[in-house]
Coordinates of C-alpha atoms in Angstrom, one line a residue:
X1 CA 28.6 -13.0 26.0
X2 CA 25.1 -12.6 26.2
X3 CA 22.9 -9.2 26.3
X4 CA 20.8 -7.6 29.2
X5 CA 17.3 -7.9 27.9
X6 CA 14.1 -6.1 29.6
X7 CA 10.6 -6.3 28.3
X8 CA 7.4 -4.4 28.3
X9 CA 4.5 -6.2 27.2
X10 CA 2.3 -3.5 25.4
X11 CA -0.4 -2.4 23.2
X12 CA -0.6 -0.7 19.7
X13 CA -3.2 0.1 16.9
X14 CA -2.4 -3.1 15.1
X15 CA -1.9 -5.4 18.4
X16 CA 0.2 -6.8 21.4
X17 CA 3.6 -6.1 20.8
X18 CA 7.0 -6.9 22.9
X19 CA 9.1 -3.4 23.6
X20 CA 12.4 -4.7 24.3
X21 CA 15.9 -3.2 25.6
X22 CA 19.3 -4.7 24.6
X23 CA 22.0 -4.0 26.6
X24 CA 25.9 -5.3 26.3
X25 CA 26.4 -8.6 25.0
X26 CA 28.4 -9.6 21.7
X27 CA 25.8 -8.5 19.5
X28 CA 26.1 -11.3 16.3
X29 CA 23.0 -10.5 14.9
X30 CA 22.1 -7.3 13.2
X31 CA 22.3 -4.7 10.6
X32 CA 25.4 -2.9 9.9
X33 CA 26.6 -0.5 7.5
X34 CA 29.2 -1.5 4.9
X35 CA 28.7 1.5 2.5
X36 CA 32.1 1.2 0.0
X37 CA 30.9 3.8 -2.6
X38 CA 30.9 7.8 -1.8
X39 CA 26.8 8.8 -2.1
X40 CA 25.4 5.3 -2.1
X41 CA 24.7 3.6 1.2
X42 CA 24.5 -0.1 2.0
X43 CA 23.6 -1.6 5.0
X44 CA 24.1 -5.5 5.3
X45 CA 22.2 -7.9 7.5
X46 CA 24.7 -10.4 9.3
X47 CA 25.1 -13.3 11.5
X48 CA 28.1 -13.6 13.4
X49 CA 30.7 -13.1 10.6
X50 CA 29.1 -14.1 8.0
X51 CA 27.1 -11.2 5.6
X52 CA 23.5 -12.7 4.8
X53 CA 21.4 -9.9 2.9
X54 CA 22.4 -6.8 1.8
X55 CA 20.3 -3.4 1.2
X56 CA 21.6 -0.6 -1.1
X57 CA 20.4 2.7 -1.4
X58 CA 21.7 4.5 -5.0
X59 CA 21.5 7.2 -2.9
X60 CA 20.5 8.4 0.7
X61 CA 16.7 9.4 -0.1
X62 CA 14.9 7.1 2.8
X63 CA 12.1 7.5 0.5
X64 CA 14.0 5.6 -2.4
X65 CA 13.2 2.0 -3.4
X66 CA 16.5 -0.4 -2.2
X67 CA 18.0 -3.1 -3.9
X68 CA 17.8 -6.1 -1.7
X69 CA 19.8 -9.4 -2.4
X70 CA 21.4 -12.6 -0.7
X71 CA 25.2 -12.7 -0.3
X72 CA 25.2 -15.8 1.7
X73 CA 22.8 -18.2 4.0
X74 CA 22.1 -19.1 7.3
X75 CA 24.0 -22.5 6.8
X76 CA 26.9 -21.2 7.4
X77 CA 26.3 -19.4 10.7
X78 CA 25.8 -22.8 12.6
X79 CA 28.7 -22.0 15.2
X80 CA 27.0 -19.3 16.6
X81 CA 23.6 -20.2 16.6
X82 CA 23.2 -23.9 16.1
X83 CA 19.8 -24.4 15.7
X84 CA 18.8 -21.9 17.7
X85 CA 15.9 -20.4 15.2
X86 CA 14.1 -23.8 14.7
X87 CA 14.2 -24.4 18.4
X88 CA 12.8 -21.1 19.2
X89 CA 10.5 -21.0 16.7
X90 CA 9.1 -24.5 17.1
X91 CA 9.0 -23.8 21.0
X92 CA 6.1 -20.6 20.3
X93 CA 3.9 -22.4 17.1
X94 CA 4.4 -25.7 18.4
X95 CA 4.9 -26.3 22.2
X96 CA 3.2 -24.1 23.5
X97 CA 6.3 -22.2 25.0
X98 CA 5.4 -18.0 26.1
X99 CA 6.1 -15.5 23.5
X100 CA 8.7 -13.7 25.1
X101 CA 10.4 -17.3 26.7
X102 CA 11.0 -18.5 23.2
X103 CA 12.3 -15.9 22.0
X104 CA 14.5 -14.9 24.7
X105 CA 17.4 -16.8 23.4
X106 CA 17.5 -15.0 20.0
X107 CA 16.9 -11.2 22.0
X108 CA 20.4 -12.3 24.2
X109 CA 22.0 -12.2 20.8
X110 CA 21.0 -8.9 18.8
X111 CA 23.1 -6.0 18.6
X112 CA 22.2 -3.4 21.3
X113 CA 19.3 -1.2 21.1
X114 CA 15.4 -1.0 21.3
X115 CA 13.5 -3.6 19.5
X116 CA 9.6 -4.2 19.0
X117 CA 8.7 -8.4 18.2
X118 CA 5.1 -8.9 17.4
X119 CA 3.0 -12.2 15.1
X120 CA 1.8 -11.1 12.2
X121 CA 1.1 -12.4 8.4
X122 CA 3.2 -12.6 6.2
X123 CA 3.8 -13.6 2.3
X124 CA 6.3 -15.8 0.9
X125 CA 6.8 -13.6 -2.0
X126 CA 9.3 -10.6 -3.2
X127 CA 5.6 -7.8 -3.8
X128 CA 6.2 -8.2 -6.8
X129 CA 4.6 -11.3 -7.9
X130 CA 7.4 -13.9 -7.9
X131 CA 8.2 -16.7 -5.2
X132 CA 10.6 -15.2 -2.2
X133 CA 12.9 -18.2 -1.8
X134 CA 15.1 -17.9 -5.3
X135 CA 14.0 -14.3 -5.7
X136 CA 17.0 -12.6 -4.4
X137 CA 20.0 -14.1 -6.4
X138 CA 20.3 -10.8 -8.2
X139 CA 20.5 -7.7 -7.0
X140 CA 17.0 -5.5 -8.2
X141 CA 15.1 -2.7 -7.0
X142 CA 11.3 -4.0 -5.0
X143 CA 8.6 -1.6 -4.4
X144 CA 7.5 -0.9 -1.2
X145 CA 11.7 -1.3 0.1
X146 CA 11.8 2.2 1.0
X147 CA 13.0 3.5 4.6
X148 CA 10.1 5.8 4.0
X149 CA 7.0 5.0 1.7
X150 CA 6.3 8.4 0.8
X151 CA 2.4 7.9 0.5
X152 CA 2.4 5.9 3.9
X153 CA 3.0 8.8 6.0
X154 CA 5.0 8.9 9.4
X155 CA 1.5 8.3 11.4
X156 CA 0.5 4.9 9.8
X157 CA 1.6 1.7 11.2
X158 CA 2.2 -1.5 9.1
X159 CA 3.4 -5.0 9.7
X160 CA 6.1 -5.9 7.3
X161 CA 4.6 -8.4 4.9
X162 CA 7.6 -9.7 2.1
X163 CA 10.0 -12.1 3.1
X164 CA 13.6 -11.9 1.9
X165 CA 15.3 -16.0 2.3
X166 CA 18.3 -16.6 4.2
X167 CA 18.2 -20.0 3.4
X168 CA 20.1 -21.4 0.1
X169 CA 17.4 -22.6 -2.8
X170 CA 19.0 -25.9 -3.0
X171 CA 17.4 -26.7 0.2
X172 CA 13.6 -26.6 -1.3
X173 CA 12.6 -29.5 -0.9
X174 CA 9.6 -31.3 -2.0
X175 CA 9.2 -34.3 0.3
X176 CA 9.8 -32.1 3.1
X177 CA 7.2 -29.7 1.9
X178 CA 5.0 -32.8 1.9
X179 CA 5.6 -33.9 5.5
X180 CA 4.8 -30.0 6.7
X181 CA 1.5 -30.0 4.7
X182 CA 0.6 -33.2 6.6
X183 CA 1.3 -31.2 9.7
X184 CA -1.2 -28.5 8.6
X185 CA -3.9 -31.0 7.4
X186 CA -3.6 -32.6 11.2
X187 CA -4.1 -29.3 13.2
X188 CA -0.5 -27.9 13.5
X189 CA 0.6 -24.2 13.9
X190 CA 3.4 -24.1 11.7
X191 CA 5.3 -20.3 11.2
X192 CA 8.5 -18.4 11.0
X193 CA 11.0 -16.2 12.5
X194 CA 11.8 -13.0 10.6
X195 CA 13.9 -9.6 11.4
X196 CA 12.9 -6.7 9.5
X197 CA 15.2 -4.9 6.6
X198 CA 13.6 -2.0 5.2
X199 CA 9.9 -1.0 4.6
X200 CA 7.9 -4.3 3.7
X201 CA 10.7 -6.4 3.9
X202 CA 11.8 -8.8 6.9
X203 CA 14.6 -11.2 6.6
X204 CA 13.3 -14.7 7.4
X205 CA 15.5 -16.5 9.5
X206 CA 13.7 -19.9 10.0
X207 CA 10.1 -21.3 8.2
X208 CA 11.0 -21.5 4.5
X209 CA 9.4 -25.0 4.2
X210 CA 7.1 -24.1 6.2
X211 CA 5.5 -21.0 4.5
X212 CA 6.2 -22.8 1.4
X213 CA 4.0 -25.4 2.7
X214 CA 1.2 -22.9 3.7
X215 CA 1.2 -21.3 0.6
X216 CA 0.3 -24.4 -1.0
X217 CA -2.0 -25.2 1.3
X218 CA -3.7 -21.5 1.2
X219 CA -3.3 -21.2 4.8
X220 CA -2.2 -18.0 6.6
X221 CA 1.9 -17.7 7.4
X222 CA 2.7 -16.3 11.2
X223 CA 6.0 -15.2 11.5
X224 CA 7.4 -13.9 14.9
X225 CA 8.8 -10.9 14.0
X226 CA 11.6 -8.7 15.0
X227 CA 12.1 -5.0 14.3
X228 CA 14.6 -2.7 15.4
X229 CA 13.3 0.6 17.0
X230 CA 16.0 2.9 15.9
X231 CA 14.2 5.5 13.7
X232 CA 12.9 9.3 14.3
X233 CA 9.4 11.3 13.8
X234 CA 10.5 14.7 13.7
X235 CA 6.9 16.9 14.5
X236 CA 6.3 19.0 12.0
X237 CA 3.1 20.3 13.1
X238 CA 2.8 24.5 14.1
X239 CA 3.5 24.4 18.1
X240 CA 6.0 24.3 20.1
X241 CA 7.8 21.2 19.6
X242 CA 7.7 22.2 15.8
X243 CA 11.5 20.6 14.3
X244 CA 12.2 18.2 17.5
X245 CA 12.5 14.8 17.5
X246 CA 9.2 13.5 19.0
X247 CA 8.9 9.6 19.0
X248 CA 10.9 6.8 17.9
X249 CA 9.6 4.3 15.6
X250 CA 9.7 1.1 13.5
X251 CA 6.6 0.3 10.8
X252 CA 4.8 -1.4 13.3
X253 CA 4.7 1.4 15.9
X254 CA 5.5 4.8 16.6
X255 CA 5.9 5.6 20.3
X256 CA 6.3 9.2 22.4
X257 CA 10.1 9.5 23.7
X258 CA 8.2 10.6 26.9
X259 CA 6.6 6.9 26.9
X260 CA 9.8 5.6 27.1
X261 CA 12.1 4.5 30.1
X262 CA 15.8 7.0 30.7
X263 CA 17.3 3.7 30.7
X264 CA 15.8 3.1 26.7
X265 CA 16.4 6.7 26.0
X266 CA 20.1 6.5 27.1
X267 CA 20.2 3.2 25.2
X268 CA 18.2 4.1 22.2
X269 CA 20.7 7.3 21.7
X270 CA 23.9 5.4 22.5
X271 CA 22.6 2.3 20.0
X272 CA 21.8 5.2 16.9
X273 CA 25.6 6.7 17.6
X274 CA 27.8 3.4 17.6
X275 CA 27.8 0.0 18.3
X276 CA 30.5 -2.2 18.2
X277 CA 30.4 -4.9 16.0
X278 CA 33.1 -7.8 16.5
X279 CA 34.0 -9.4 13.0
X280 CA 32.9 -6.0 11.1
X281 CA 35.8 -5.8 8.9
X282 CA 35.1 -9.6 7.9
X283 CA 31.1 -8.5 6.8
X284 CA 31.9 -5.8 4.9
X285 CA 34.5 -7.5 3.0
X286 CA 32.2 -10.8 3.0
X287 CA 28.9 -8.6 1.5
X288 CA 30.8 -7.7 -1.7
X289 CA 30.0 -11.4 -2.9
X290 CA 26.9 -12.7 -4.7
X291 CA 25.2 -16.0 -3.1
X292 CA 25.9 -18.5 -5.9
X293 CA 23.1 -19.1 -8.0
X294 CA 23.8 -22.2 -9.6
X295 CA 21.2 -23.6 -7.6
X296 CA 18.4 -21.5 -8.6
X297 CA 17.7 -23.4 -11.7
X298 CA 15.0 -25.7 -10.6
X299 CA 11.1 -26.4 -11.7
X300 CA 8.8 -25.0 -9.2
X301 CA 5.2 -26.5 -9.4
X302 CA 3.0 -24.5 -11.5
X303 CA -0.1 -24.3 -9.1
X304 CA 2.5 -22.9 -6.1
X305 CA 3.9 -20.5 -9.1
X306 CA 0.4 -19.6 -9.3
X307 CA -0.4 -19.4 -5.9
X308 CA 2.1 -16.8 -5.3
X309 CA 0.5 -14.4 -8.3
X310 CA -2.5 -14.4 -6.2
X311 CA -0.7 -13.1 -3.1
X312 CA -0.9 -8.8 -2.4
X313 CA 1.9 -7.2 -4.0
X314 CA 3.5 -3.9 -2.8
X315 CA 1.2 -1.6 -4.8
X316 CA -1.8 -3.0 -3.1
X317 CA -0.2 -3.5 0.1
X318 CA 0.8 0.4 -0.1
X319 CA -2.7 1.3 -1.0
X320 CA -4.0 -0.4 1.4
X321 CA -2.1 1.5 4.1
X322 CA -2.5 5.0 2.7
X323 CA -6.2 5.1 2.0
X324 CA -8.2 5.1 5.3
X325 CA -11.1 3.9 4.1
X326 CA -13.6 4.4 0.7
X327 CA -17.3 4.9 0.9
X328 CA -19.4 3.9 -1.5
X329 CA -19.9 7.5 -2.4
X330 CA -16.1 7.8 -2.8
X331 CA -16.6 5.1 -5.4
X332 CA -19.2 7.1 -7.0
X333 CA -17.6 10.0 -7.5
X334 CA -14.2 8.3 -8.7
X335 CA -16.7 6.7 -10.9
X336 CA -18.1 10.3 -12.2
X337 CA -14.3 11.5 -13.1
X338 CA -14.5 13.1 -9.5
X339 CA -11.2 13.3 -7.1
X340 CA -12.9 15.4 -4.4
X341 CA -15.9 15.2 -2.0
X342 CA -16.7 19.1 -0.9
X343 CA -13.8 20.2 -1.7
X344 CA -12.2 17.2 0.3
X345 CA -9.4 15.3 -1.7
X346 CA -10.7 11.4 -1.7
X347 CA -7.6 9.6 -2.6
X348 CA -5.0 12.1 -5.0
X349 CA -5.9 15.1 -7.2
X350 CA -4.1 12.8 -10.0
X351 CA -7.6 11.0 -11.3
X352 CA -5.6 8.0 -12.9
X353 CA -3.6 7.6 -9.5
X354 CA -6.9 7.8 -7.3
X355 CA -8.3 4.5 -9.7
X356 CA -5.4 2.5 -9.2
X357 CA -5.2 3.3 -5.3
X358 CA -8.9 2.6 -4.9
X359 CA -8.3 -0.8 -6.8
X360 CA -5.4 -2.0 -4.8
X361 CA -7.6 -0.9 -1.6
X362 CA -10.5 -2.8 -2.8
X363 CA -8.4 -5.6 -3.9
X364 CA -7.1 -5.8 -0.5
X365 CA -9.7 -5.2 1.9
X366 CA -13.0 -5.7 -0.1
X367 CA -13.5 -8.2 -3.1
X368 CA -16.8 -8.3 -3.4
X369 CA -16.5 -4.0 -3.5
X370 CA -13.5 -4.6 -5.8
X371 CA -15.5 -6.5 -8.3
X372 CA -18.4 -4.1 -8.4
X373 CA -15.9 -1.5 -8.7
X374 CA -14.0 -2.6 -11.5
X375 CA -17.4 -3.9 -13.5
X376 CA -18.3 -0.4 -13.5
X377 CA -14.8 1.1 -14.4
X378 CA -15.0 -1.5 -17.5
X379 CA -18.6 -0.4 -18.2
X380 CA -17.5 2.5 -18.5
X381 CA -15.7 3.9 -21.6
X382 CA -14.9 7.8 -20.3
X383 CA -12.2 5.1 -18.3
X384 CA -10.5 3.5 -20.8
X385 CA -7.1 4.7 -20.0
X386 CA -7.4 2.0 -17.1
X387 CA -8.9 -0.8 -18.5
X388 CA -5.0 -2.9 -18.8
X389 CA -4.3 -1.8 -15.9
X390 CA -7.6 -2.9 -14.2
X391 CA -7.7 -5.9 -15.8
X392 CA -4.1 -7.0 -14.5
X393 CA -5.5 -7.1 -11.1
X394 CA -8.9 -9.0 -12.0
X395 CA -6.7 -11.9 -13.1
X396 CA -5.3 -12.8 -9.9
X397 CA -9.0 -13.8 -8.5
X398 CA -10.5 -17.0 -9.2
X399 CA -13.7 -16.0 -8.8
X400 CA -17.1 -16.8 -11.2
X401 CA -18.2 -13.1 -11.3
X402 CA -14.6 -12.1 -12.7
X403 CA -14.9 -14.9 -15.0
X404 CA -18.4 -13.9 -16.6
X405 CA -17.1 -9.9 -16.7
X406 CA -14.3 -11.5 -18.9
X407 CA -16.7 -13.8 -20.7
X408 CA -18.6 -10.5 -22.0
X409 CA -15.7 -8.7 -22.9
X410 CA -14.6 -11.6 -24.7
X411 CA -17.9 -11.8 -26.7
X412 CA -18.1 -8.2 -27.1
X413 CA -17.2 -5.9 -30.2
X414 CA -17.0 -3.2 -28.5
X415 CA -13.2 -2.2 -29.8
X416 CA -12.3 -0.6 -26.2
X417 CA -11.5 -3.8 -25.0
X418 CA -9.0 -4.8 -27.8
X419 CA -6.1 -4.3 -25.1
X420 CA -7.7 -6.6 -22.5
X421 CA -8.9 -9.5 -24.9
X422 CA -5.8 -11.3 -24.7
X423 CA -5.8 -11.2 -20.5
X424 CA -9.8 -12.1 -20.3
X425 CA -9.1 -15.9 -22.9
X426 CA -6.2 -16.4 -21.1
X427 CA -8.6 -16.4 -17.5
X428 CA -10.9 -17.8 -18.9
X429 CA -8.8 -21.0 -20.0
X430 CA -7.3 -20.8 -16.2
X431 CA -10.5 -20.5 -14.6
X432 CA -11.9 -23.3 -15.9
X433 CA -8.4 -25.6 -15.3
X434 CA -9.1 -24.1 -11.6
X435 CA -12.7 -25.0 -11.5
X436 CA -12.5 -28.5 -12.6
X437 CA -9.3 -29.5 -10.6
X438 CA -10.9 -28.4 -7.5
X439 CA -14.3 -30.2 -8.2
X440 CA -11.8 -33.4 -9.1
X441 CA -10.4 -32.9 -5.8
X442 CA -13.7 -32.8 -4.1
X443 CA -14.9 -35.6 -5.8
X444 CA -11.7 -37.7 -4.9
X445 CA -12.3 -36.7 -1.2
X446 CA -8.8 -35.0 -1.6
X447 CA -10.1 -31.4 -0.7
X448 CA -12.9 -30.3 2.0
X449 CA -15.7 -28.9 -0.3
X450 CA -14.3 -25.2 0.9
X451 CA -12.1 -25.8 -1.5
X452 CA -14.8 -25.8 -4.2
X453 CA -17.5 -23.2 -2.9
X454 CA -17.4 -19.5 -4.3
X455 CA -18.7 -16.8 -2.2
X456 CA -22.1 -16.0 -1.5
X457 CA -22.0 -12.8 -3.7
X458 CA -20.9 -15.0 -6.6
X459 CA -23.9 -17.2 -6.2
X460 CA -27.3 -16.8 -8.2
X461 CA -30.0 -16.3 -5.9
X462 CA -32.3 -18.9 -7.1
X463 CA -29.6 -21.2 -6.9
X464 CA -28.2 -20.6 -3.1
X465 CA -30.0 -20.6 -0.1
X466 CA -29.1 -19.7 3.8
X467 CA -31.2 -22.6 5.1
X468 CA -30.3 -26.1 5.0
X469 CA -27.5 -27.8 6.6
X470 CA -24.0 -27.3 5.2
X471 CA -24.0 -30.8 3.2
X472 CA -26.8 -29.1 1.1
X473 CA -24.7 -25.8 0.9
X474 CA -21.3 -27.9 -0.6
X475 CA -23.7 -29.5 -3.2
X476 CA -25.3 -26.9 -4.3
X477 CA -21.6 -25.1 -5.0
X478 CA -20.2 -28.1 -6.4
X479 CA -23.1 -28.1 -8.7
X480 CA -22.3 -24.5 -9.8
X481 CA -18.8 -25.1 -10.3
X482 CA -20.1 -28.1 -12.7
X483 CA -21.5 -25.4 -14.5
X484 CA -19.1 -23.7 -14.9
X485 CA -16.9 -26.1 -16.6
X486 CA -19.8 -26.9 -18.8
X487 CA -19.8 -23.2 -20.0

């Protein structure tokens, strides 16, 4: 039986958003628990019977890290949903189909309760460096999995970002991969459909080829996703309504329980006490097993590999959402030893903490900033406690100025840099491999000469100019990035 669905079409910080209210219906997709083990808690992500993802909790801190990890895959769940993800999906990125008509058919089928769906970006990888699809065949702990992220506090919203597969590896497919990178190159919106786990992480239902092909391609990965509204802000602010329970929220948005409807109130409440779940017993026995992962042994390409290093992980994601924003006098006086600004505390009152946060900001939001920043933290040798560390996140960029910072440290004899040597050769040798693959590519008429052009700010100024039509601009990059090789 299908649910009652209503839907509010509404505004937040971060964008549109759907607020919906599930009512009734079988409810055969969700999150249930299935904890088995006194003082651990483990909540499993299912489809009809079958258990797809679980998340454990060594613990019930909702500020711990979880352990995330397949049990099973979507396959399997084709008698109750078909192709009902595909279709819905394809119906929004392709056709043309309203937001909330195409996804209508996926809302009659959730487990009762308020949800939020919103289109956002996301990355095919696990925040921690490593390809999402054959990421989860082992159970580990990922950064940034927490219920709560303790230095994102309750009044920050975020989009989840990670994607956990529900998909088995043996279905990556090249050729298929190939035919949706044609799409891309002729104009198409291709994207996902993904329900939200814990913190950063969303379960994607539908779209693994397809942000596998968009990752190779560099383009941005639009998922349509879905998060359950079923979590408190408890004010704890001097007043009156000091201790209560002020808002429900999800990381996407945080909304006043007085902004809500009686007939969400009563629902939300209701959802939060019990829910019935058909085939429950089935899960939680089916979530004690481990997806099989005979199937994860296979060769991924080395530039998609590489691809994936150079997406945000959690610790810049994180920083990203806990630091407002950073002046340039912020940087100076981070720069100066300083973790205050009139007695104002700029990031952390730990210094080393404050340079890793700014960097993951930076990194984030600003790369030109970032650069400049991390020249100077390099420059400087009252910092060389955070020289690894800094250097770990210059490697990720291809970009000419990073290349010439590790040039000079390479040539240097300055014995500070002894633990960064090995990371500055090994860019260099990469950046170059980069530099002449994508001026091969250009040449070929493979690539668009995009694909070969560094930013402005990596550019001499007697060598670039704003005038002159954009045929002039490509050659006067591609003759830059011949320079580069030649160095």
């Amino acid at each position: 039986m299908k649910a009652n669905v209503s839907i509010e079409s509404l505004r937040a910080p971060l964008g549109e958003f759907l607020l919906i209210n599930v009512s009734g219906g079988d409810g055969i997709i969700g999150i249930c628990d299935t904890t088995i083990r006194k003082g651990t808690e483990r909540k499993t992500f299912f489809v009809g019977s079958e258990s797809i993802i679980n998340i454990f909790n060594n613990g019930k801190n909702p500020e711990s890290n979880r352990q995330i990890w397949q049990t099973s895959t979507i396959e399997k769940c084709k008698q109750y949903i078909g192709n009902l993800f595909p279709t819905c999906c394809d119906a929004y990125f392709l056709d043309g189909v309203s937001f909330f008509k195409a996804i209508m058919p996926i809302l009659e089928l959730l487990t009762p309760g308020l949800y939020v769906a919103h289109i956002d970006k996301v990355y095919p990888t696990d925040g921690s460096g490593n390809y999402f699809w054959n990421a989860y065949a082992v159970k580990h702990e990922l950064n940034g999995s927490a219920e709560r992220i303790p230095i994102v506090d309750d009044k920050r919203d975020y989009s989840p970002m990670f994607l956990v597969p529900t998909k088995n590896f043996s279905d990556y497919n090249e050729k298929k991969i190939d035919s949706a990178i044609t799409k891309l190159r002729k104009g198409k919106r291709l994207g996902g459909i993904a329900y939200h786990l814990s913190g950063m992480f969303s379960a994607l239902l539908y779209g693994h080829t397809n942000a596998t092909a968009c990752l190779q391609e560099g383009t941005d990965f639009n998922c349509i996703i879905i998060e359950p509204l079923n979590k408190v802000i408890v004010d704890r602010n001097d007043g009156p309504t000091k201790g209560r329970v002020v808002a429900v929220s999800c990381p996407f948005v945080k909304i006043p329980f007085v902004d809500l409807s009686p007939k969400m109130t009563e629902n939300f409440l209701l959802s939060r006490k019990d829910v019935n779940i058909q085939d429950y017993d089935i899960i939680k026995t089916r979530a004690d097993k481990m997806i099989s992962g005979t199937s994860y042994v296979k060769r991924l390409p080395n530039e998609l590999l590489t691809s994936v290093e150079a997406l945000p992980d959690a610790d810049m994601m994180i920083s990203a959402h806990a630091v407002s924003e950073l002046t340039d006098e912020h940087l100076a006086a981070l720069l100066s030893g300083q973790t205050k600004i009139d007695g104002e505390v700029i990031i952390s009152t730990n210094y080393y903490e404050s340079i890793v946060y700014a960097c993951n900001y930076l990194q984030y939001t600003d790369k030109s900033r970032f650069i400049d920043f991390v020249k100077a933290i390099l420059e400087n040798p009252d910092l060389v406690a955070t020289y690894s560390y800094v250097a770990g996140r210059m490697k990720y960029i291809m970009d000419a100025r990073i290349n010439e910072i590790f040039k000079n440290i390479v040539e240097s004899e300055n014995t500070d840099y002894e633990s960064v040597k090995a990371i500055a050769e090994a860019y260099l040798k990469t950046f170059a491999e980069y530099t002449e693959k994508n001026v091969n590519k250009f040449l070929s008429g493979d690539a668009t000469f995009e694909d070969t052009m560094f930013d402005n700010d990596d550019i001499e100024p007697d060598t670039y100019h704003t005038s002159g039509s954009n045929n002039d601009r490509s050659f006067s990059s591609l003759a830059i990035a011949k320079q580069v090789i030649k160095k």
